[in-house]
Amino acid sequence: MTHDVHIIGGGLAGSEAAWQLARRGVRVRLSEMRGTGERSPAHQTDGLAELVCSNSFRSDDHEKNAVGLLHQEMRECGSLIMAAAAKAQVPAGTALAVDRDVFSAEVEAALAALPSLEIVRERIDRLPDAGLTIIATGPLTAEALAGSIGAATGADSLAFFDAIAPIVYRESIDMDVCWMASRWDKGETKDYINCPMNREQYLAFHAGLLAGEKTEFKEWEANTPYFDGCMPIEVMAERGEDTLRFGPMKPVGLDNPHDATPEFPKGRWPYAVVQLRQDNKLGTIWNMVGFQTKLKHAEQVRLFRTIPGLENAEFARLGGLHRNTFLNSPVLLDRQLRLKTAPHVRFSGQITGCEGYVESAAVGLMAGLMTSAELAGTAWEAPPRTTALGALLSHITGDAEAESYQPMNVNFGLFPPVDPAVKKKQRKEAYTGRAKEDLAGWLPLVSA
Ligand SMILES: Cc1cc2nc3c(=O)[nH]c(=O)nc-3n(C[C@H](O)[C@H](O)[C@H](O)COP(=O)(O)OP(=O)(O)OC[C@H]3O[C@@H](n4cnc5c(N)ncnc54)[C@H](O)[C@@H]3O)c2cc1C
């Protein structure tokens, strides 16, 4: 069968994209390397849409949770991944968890039943020169294809490891303790939020980093090269008591106005400082500069809340370091996930820099819808930014800061803020209520 669209990778994103296209009658070739005797180090089966780790799609609460909202929006778009999850569901409280074998079999059976879809077990080693293509090869893209993508995008634009510093919701930072300033502030730009530490606080924090429980690298990640700018904070701490004070926690040039005295009217430099830099154009989420870490998540929350000003910090995401192939999408992709320099190639799934099973499938769903519109010659109308689908897409394709771009789960920090007058307790419902209304207006624009 000749095809109209070539999808490379039969994971969560590729399977969802194939479903969205082939159920609309588009002829699709889905190339999956598993089944040829080759697998990524994390995959253990040849089944499509294999869940490589946890069997959970996280919270299914679409009233108060951003990923639960994303589930619901995907259901309304006729998602195969969500339909298969419903059939494979196992009890897990308010989370949506599945029997992974039943789930994968459901996805594969639904795809196999589509007459315009051909599933081919083959490894693709080069970006195709022509023809509509969706790359959905995931965080462990096979080496030759990753090389070809790197050659097309520039080595600096394709990462092979994530080095994630925690990201904090702006509204949870105590500005009575912190202050805005750039180093050697001359009053022109005040780009950073600064959290001051005295000597005692710094030493306790340093000891906490050394003692904190860390996650281990997987066997196939063990030779992680720590390249400049990606050194975990606890590894820096191990190098000496003052290493951090001369590195990411350097206080020089940062007068703390909360410490102003008649003698020092602009304030004094603290003993050490933790800096946060804006992480999205909306200014709702801020990342802790240089704080990539392999501390366990609970340990990060406990320790980072000892930082002055972050006592009540809410984290949009916690730090980590994993093998993960992903593009600098805000720079490389257009608003329709197409490579700007080769627009016949569209990317989807985790390789775009979203993070998580659900997010990967959601980006696959949107890539399918975009490609369908392109083939039909109709204009693609993006989901409103106030929806979970729209917020995720906007983040990937332009709203995130390109310089610090790292994989991201869906969270309310990616949505345009709701009216600040809404009480904190009702804010989550305000986000989801607005999203549901706006999605209802958008759904008729997506062709059946
Ligand atoms: C070790 C690990 C654990 C993770 N655990 C979780 C978790 O617990 N929860 C969570 O929400 N997310 C987790 N993730 C993150 C992410 O959600 C998953 O990796 C998710 O599967 C990504 O979906 P995807 O469709 O983008 O990629 P994948 O599901 O990995 O699909 C990519 C597919 O492309 C195929 N492929 C690769 N290269 C080629 C090629 N050259 N030619 C043909 N086929 C190719 C692969 O075999 C694979 O089937 C984890 C990631 C990793 C690496």
PDB file of N, CA and C in Angstrom, residues 6-19 28-36 38-40 43-52 80-81 100 103-109 111-112 117-124 134-142 145 348-351 357 360-361 364:
ATOM      1  N   HIS A   6       3.909   9.005   6.674  1.00  0.00           N
ATOM      2  CA  HIS A   6       4.783   8.001   7.266  1.00  0.00           C
ATOM      3  C   HIS A   6       5.006   8.365   8.738  1.00  0.00           C
ATOM      4  N   ILE A   7       4.602   7.496   9.638  1.00  0.00           N
ATOM      5  CA  ILE A   7       4.829   7.736  11.068  1.00  0.00           C
ATOM      6  C   ILE A   7       5.953   6.810  11.521  1.00  0.00           C
ATOM      7  N   ILE A   8       6.940   7.385  12.151  1.00  0.00           N
ATOM      8  CA  ILE A   8       8.086   6.577  12.612  1.00  0.00           C
ATOM      9  C   ILE A   8       8.034   6.491  14.126  1.00  0.00           C
ATOM     10  N   GLY A   9       7.839   5.290  14.647  1.00  0.00           N
ATOM     11  CA  GLY A   9       7.739   5.071  16.090  1.00  0.00           C
ATOM     12  C   GLY A   9       6.314   4.708  16.496  1.00  0.00           C
ATOM     13  N   GLY A  10       6.154   3.481  17.004  1.00  0.00           N
ATOM     14  CA  GLY A  10       4.823   3.023  17.408  1.00  0.00           C
ATOM     15  C   GLY A  10       4.674   2.981  18.911  1.00  0.00           C
ATOM     16  N   GLY A  11       5.106   4.055  19.577  1.00  0.00           N
ATOM     17  CA  GLY A  11       4.909   4.192  21.026  1.00  0.00           C
ATOM     18  C   GLY A  11       3.576   4.880  21.275  1.00  0.00           C
ATOM     19  N   LEU A  12       3.516   5.654  22.355  1.00  0.00           N
ATOM     20  CA  LEU A  12       2.253   6.301  22.716  1.00  0.00           C
ATOM     21  C   LEU A  12       1.866   7.363  21.697  1.00  0.00           C
ATOM     22  N   ALA A  13       2.825   8.214  21.329  1.00  0.00           N
ATOM     23  CA  ALA A  13       2.518   9.315  20.409  1.00  0.00           C
ATOM     24  C   ALA A  13       2.256   8.795  19.000  1.00  0.00           C
ATOM     25  N   GLY A  14       3.116   7.887  18.521  1.00  0.00           N
ATOM     26  CA  GLY A  14       2.968   7.394  17.157  1.00  0.00           C
ATOM     27  C   GLY A  14       1.667   6.620  16.980  1.00  0.00           C
ATOM     28  N   SER A  15       1.301   5.825  17.990  1.00  0.00           N
ATOM     29  CA  SER A  15       0.052   5.052  17.893  1.00  0.00           C
ATOM     30  C   SER A  15      -1.146   5.989  17.854  1.00  0.00           C
ATOM     31  N   GLU A  16      -1.115   7.022  18.711  1.00  0.00           N
ATOM     32  CA  GLU A  16      -2.250   7.958  18.743  1.00  0.00           C
ATOM     33  C   GLU A  16      -2.338   8.749  17.432  1.00  0.00           C
ATOM     34  N   ALA A  17      -1.192   9.194  16.922  1.00  0.00           N
ATOM     35  CA  ALA A  17      -1.197   9.957  15.665  1.00  0.00           C
ATOM     36  C   ALA A  17      -1.723   9.079  14.527  1.00  0.00           C
ATOM     37  N   ALA A  18      -1.288   7.807  14.506  1.00  0.00           N
ATOM     38  CA  ALA A  18      -1.728   6.885  13.450  1.00  0.00           C
ATOM     39  C   ALA A  18      -3.240   6.687  13.518  1.00  0.00           C
ATOM     40  N   TRP A  19      -3.755   6.557  14.728  1.00  0.00           N
ATOM     41  CA  TRP A  19      -5.198   6.380  14.926  1.00  0.00           C
ATOM     42  C   TRP A  19      -5.967   7.593  14.409  1.00  0.00           C
ATOM     43  N   VAL A  28      -1.699   5.446   6.018  1.00  0.00           N
ATOM     44  CA  VAL A  28      -0.566   5.658   6.933  1.00  0.00           C
ATOM     45  C   VAL A  28       0.343   4.433   6.935  1.00  0.00           C
ATOM     46  N   ARG A  29       1.644   4.682   6.917  1.00  0.00           N
ATOM     47  CA  ARG A  29       2.612   3.613   7.185  1.00  0.00           C
ATOM     48  C   ARG A  29       3.196   3.900   8.568  1.00  0.00           C
ATOM     49  N   LEU A  30       3.053   2.958   9.483  1.00  0.00           N
ATOM     50  CA  LEU A  30       3.582   3.120  10.841  1.00  0.00           C
ATOM     51  C   LEU A  30       4.791   2.199  10.990  1.00  0.00           C
ATOM     52  N   SER A  31       5.981   2.795  11.103  1.00  0.00           N
ATOM     53  CA  SER A  31       7.213   1.995  11.203  1.00  0.00           C
ATOM     54  C   SER A  31       7.643   1.896  12.657  1.00  0.00           C
ATOM     55  N   GLU A  32       7.758   0.686  13.153  1.00  0.00           N
ATOM     56  CA  GLU A  32       8.180   0.456  14.539  1.00  0.00           C
ATOM     57  C   GLU A  32       9.344  -0.530  14.524  1.00  0.00           C
ATOM     58  N   MET A  33      10.446  -0.146  15.176  1.00  0.00           N
ATOM     59  CA  MET A  33      11.641  -1.012  15.117  1.00  0.00           C
ATOM     60  C   MET A  33      11.524  -2.251  15.998  1.00  0.00           C
ATOM     61  N   ARG A  34      10.702  -2.149  17.074  1.00  0.00           N
ATOM     62  CA  ARG A  34      10.572  -3.353  17.896  1.00  0.00           C
ATOM     63  C   ARG A  34       9.824  -4.407  17.077  1.00  0.00           C
ATOM     64  N   GLY A  35      10.238  -5.653  17.210  1.00  0.00           N
ATOM     65  CA  GLY A  35       9.679  -6.697  16.349  1.00  0.00           C
ATOM     66  C   GLY A  35      10.679  -7.089  15.276  1.00  0.00           C
ATOM     67  N   THR A  36      11.777  -6.312  15.209  1.00  0.00           N
ATOM     68  CA  THR A  36      12.840  -6.685  14.257  1.00  0.00           C
ATOM     69  C   THR A  36      14.005  -7.334  15.012  1.00  0.00           C
ATOM     70  N   GLU A  38      15.202  -5.719  17.643  1.00  0.00           N
ATOM     71  CA  GLU A  38      15.876  -4.587  18.289  1.00  0.00           C
ATOM     72  C   GLU A  38      14.896  -3.854  19.212  1.00  0.00           C
ATOM     73  N   ARG A  39      15.388  -3.430  20.368  1.00  0.00           N
ATOM     74  CA  ARG A  39      14.553  -2.670  21.310  1.00  0.00           C
ATOM     75  C   ARG A  39      15.403  -1.613  21.980  1.00  0.00           C
ATOM     76  N   SER A  40      14.768  -0.563  22.467  1.00  0.00           N
ATOM     77  CA  SER A  40      15.495   0.412  23.294  1.00  0.00           C
ATOM     78  C   SER A  40      15.847  -0.281  24.614  1.00  0.00           C
ATOM     79  N   HIS A  43      12.503  -0.680  26.754  1.00  0.00           N
ATOM     80  CA  HIS A  43      11.356  -1.467  26.299  1.00  0.00           C
ATOM     81  C   HIS A  43      11.607  -2.960  26.518  1.00  0.00           C
ATOM     82  N   GLN A  44      10.529  -3.677  26.864  1.00  0.00           N
ATOM     83  CA  GLN A  44      10.689  -5.111  27.129  1.00  0.00           C
ATOM     84  C   GLN A  44       9.822  -5.987  26.265  1.00  0.00           C
ATOM     85  N   THR A  45       8.981  -5.390  25.443  1.00  0.00           N
ATOM     86  CA  THR A  45       8.089  -6.190  24.590  1.00  0.00           C
ATOM     87  C   THR A  45       8.143  -5.628  23.167  1.00  0.00           C
ATOM     88  N   ASP A  46       7.419  -6.297  22.267  1.00  0.00           N
ATOM     89  CA  ASP A  46       7.306  -5.781  20.900  1.00  0.00           C
ATOM     90  C   ASP A  46       5.947  -5.115  20.686  1.00  0.00           C
ATOM     91  N   GLY A  47       5.169  -4.975  21.773  1.00  0.00           N
ATOM     92  CA  GLY A  47       3.818  -4.416  21.646  1.00  0.00           C
ATOM     93  C   GLY A  47       3.835  -2.917  21.407  1.00  0.00           C
ATOM     94  N   LEU A  48       2.893  -2.444  20.602  1.00  0.00           N
ATOM     95  CA  LEU A  48       2.784  -1.001  20.382  1.00  0.00           C
ATOM     96  C   LEU A  48       2.383  -0.332  21.702  1.00  0.00           C
ATOM     97  N   ALA A  49       2.729   0.932  21.847  1.00  0.00           N
ATOM     98  CA  ALA A  49       2.356   1.727  23.029  1.00  0.00           C
ATOM     99  C   ALA A  49       2.721   1.023  24.335  1.00  0.00           C
ATOM    100  N   GLU A  50       3.916   0.500  24.390  1.00  0.00           N
ATOM    101  CA  GLU A  50       4.370  -0.128  25.655  1.00  0.00           C
ATOM    102  C   GLU A  50       4.624   0.961  26.699  1.00  0.00           C
ATOM    103  N   LEU A  51       4.152   0.707  27.925  1.00  0.00           N
ATOM    104  CA  LEU A  51       4.463   1.616  29.044  1.00  0.00           C
ATOM    105  C   LEU A  51       5.762   1.120  29.654  1.00  0.00           C
ATOM    106  N   VAL A  52       6.814   1.926  29.570  1.00  0.00           N
ATOM    107  CA  VAL A  52       8.143   1.416  29.921  1.00  0.00           C
ATOM    108  C   VAL A  52       8.410   1.390  31.423  1.00  0.00           C
ATOM    109  N   LEU A  80      -7.447   7.217  21.034  1.00  0.00           N
ATOM    110  CA  LEU A  80      -7.282   5.759  21.156  1.00  0.00           C
ATOM    111  C   LEU A  80      -6.615   5.409  22.483  1.00  0.00           C
ATOM    112  N   ILE A  81      -5.601   6.181  22.863  1.00  0.00           N
ATOM    113  CA  ILE A  81      -4.871   5.879  24.104  1.00  0.00           C
ATOM    114  C   ILE A  81      -5.825   5.930  25.305  1.00  0.00           C
ATOM    115  N   ARG A 100      -0.762  -3.109  31.822  1.00  0.00           N
ATOM    116  CA  ARG A 100       0.020  -2.637  30.666  1.00  0.00           C
ATOM    117  C   ARG A 100      -0.071  -3.572  29.461  1.00  0.00           C
ATOM    118  N   PHE A 103      -3.497  -3.076  27.929  1.00  0.00           N
ATOM    119  CA  PHE A 103      -3.499  -1.746  27.290  1.00  0.00           C
ATOM    120  C   PHE A 103      -2.823  -1.808  25.918  1.00  0.00           C
ATOM    121  N   SER A 104      -1.618  -2.354  25.888  1.00  0.00           N
ATOM    122  CA  SER A 104      -0.867  -2.417  24.631  1.00  0.00           C
ATOM    123  C   SER A 104      -1.624  -3.268  23.597  1.00  0.00           C
ATOM    124  N   ALA A 105      -2.212  -4.390  24.052  1.00  0.00           N
ATOM    125  CA  ALA A 105      -2.952  -5.259  23.122  1.00  0.00           C
ATOM    126  C   ALA A 105      -4.170  -4.525  22.558  1.00  0.00           C
ATOM    127  N   GLU A 106      -4.836  -3.717  23.403  1.00  0.00           N
ATOM    128  CA  GLU A 106      -6.009  -2.950  22.941  1.00  0.00           C
ATOM    129  C   GLU A 106      -5.605  -1.953  21.856  1.00  0.00           C
ATOM    130  N   VAL A 107      -4.487  -1.263  22.098  1.00  0.00           N
ATOM    131  CA  VAL A 107      -4.017  -0.267  21.118  1.00  0.00           C
ATOM    132  C   VAL A 107      -3.702  -0.971  19.800  1.00  0.00           C
ATOM    133  N   GLU A 108      -2.989  -2.077  19.913  1.00  0.00           N
ATOM    134  CA  GLU A 108      -2.554  -2.779  18.698  1.00  0.00           C
ATOM    135  C   GLU A 108      -3.760  -3.328  17.927  1.00  0.00           C
ATOM    136  N   ALA A 109      -4.730  -3.874  18.650  1.00  0.00           N
ATOM    137  CA  ALA A 109      -5.907  -4.450  17.972  1.00  0.00           C
ATOM    138  C   ALA A 109      -6.695  -3.355  17.256  1.00  0.00           C
ATOM    139  N   LEU A 111      -5.608  -0.516  16.099  1.00  0.00           N
ATOM    140  CA  LEU A 111      -4.868  -0.029  14.926  1.00  0.00           C
ATOM    141  C   LEU A 111      -4.891  -1.065  13.801  1.00  0.00           C
ATOM    142  N   ALA A 112      -4.736  -2.337  14.187  1.00  0.00           N
ATOM    143  CA  ALA A 112      -4.697  -3.398  13.163  1.00  0.00           C
ATOM    144  C   ALA A 112      -6.018  -3.480  12.406  1.00  0.00           C
ATOM    145  N   LEU A 117      -4.322   1.632   7.433  1.00  0.00           N
ATOM    146  CA  LEU A 117      -3.073   1.695   8.216  1.00  0.00           C
ATOM    147  C   LEU A 117      -2.247   0.426   8.005  1.00  0.00           C
ATOM    148  N   GLU A 118      -0.986   0.628   7.702  1.00  0.00           N
ATOM    149  CA  GLU A 118      -0.067  -0.500   7.547  1.00  0.00           C
ATOM    150  C   GLU A 118       0.985  -0.407   8.650  1.00  0.00           C
ATOM    151  N   ILE A 119       1.088  -1.438   9.470  1.00  0.00           N
ATOM    152  CA  ILE A 119       2.096  -1.439  10.545  1.00  0.00           C
ATOM    153  C   ILE A 119       3.285  -2.264  10.059  1.00  0.00           C
ATOM    154  N   VAL A 120       4.441  -1.623   9.992  1.00  0.00           N
ATOM    155  CA  VAL A 120       5.620  -2.310   9.455  1.00  0.00           C
ATOM    156  C   VAL A 120       6.694  -2.345  10.533  1.00  0.00           C
ATOM    157  N   ARG A 121       7.210  -3.525  10.780  1.00  0.00           N
ATOM    158  CA  ARG A 121       8.284  -3.642  11.772  1.00  0.00           C
ATOM    159  C   ARG A 121       9.601  -3.376  11.057  1.00  0.00           C
ATOM    160  N   GLU A 122      10.106  -2.191  11.216  1.00  0.00           N
ATOM    161  CA  GLU A 122      11.358  -1.810  10.551  1.00  0.00           C
ATOM    162  C   GLU A 122      11.968  -0.637  11.309  1.00  0.00           C
ATOM    163  N   ARG A 123      13.270  -0.557  11.269  1.00  0.00           N
ATOM    164  CA  ARG A 123      13.950   0.580  11.889  1.00  0.00           C
ATOM    165  C   ARG A 123      14.272   1.582  10.789  1.00  0.00           C
ATOM    166  N   ILE A 124      13.997   2.833  11.053  1.00  0.00           N
ATOM    167  CA  ILE A 124      14.291   3.884  10.072  1.00  0.00           C
ATOM    168  C   ILE A 124      15.538   4.620  10.567  1.00  0.00           C
ATOM    169  N   ILE A 134       5.771  11.919  10.363  1.00  0.00           N
ATOM    170  CA  ILE A 134       5.687  12.254  11.799  1.00  0.00           C
ATOM    171  C   ILE A 134       6.747  11.422  12.528  1.00  0.00           C
ATOM    172  N   ILE A 135       7.651  12.109  13.192  1.00  0.00           N
ATOM    173  CA  ILE A 135       8.675  11.421  13.980  1.00  0.00           C
ATOM    174  C   ILE A 135       8.164  11.299  15.412  1.00  0.00           C
ATOM    175  N   ALA A 136       8.028  10.059  15.870  1.00  0.00           N
ATOM    176  CA  ALA A 136       7.498   9.817  17.222  1.00  0.00           C
ATOM    177  C   ALA A 136       8.341   8.732  17.881  1.00  0.00           C
ATOM    178  N   THR A 137       9.645   8.904  17.807  1.00  0.00           N
ATOM    179  CA  THR A 137      10.557   7.840  18.240  1.00  0.00           C
ATOM    180  C   THR A 137      10.964   7.954  19.707  1.00  0.00           C
ATOM    181  N   GLY A 138      10.461   8.965  20.383  1.00  0.00           N
ATOM    182  CA  GLY A 138      10.550   8.973  21.835  1.00  0.00           C
ATOM    183  C   GLY A 138      11.902   9.334  22.424  1.00  0.00           C
ATOM    184  N   PRO A 139      11.974   9.227  23.763  1.00  0.00           N
ATOM    185  CA  PRO A 139      13.177   9.661  24.479  1.00  0.00           C
ATOM    186  C   PRO A 139      14.378   8.753  24.235  1.00  0.00           C
ATOM    187  N   LEU A 140      14.133   7.565  23.670  1.00  0.00           N
ATOM    188  CA  LEU A 140      15.245   6.633  23.428  1.00  0.00           C
ATOM    189  C   LEU A 140      15.316   6.315  21.934  1.00  0.00           C
ATOM    190  N   THR A 141      15.185   7.328  21.136  1.00  0.00           N
ATOM    191  CA  THR A 141      15.285   7.216  19.675  1.00  0.00           C
ATOM    192  C   THR A 141      16.559   6.453  19.293  1.00  0.00           C
ATOM    193  N   ALA A 142      16.423   5.509  18.357  1.00  0.00           N
ATOM    194  CA  ALA A 142      17.600   4.705  17.956  1.00  0.00           C
ATOM    195  C   ALA A 142      18.689   5.625  17.398  1.00  0.00           C
ATOM    196  N   LEU A 145      19.014   7.237  13.651  1.00  0.00           N
ATOM    197  CA  LEU A 145      18.013   8.275  13.364  1.00  0.00           C
ATOM    198  C   LEU A 145      18.289   9.527  14.199  1.00  0.00           C
ATOM    199  N   SER A 348       6.457  14.562  17.243  1.00  0.00           N
ATOM    200  CA  SER A 348       5.428  14.422  18.269  1.00  0.00           C
ATOM    201  C   SER A 348       5.945  13.532  19.388  1.00  0.00           C
ATOM    202  N   GLY A 349       5.263  13.581  20.518  1.00  0.00           N
ATOM    203  CA  GLY A 349       5.654  12.756  21.657  1.00  0.00           C
ATOM    204  C   GLY A 349       6.789  13.387  22.445  1.00  0.00           C
ATOM    205  N   GLN A 350       7.407  12.551  23.241  1.00  0.00           N
ATOM    206  CA  GLN A 350       8.383  13.069  24.208  1.00  0.00           C
ATOM    207  C   GLN A 350       9.582  13.736  23.534  1.00  0.00           C
ATOM    208  N   ILE A 351       9.874  13.377  22.307  1.00  0.00           N
ATOM    209  CA  ILE A 351      11.025  13.981  21.615  1.00  0.00           C
ATOM    210  C   ILE A 351      10.816  15.487  21.387  1.00  0.00           C
ATOM    211  N   TYR A 357       3.608   9.898  29.749  1.00  0.00           N
ATOM    212  CA  TYR A 357       2.812   9.084  28.815  1.00  0.00           C
ATOM    213  C   TYR A 357       1.676   9.908  28.213  1.00  0.00           C
ATOM    214  N   SER A 360       2.768  12.793  25.977  1.00  0.00           N
ATOM    215  CA  SER A 360       3.307  12.295  24.705  1.00  0.00           C
ATOM    216  C   SER A 360       2.164  11.906  23.775  1.00  0.00           C
ATOM    217  N   ALA A 361       1.193  11.186  24.335  1.00  0.00           N
ATOM    218  CA  ALA A 361       0.046  10.777  23.514  1.00  0.00           C
ATOM    219  C   ALA A 361      -0.743  11.999  23.050  1.00  0.00           C
ATOM    220  N   GLY A 364       0.931  13.510  20.211  1.00  0.00           N
ATOM    221  CA  GLY A 364       0.685  12.635  19.056  1.00  0.00           C
ATOM    222  C   GLY A 364      -0.697  12.897  18.471  1.00  0.00           C
TER     223      GLY A 364
END
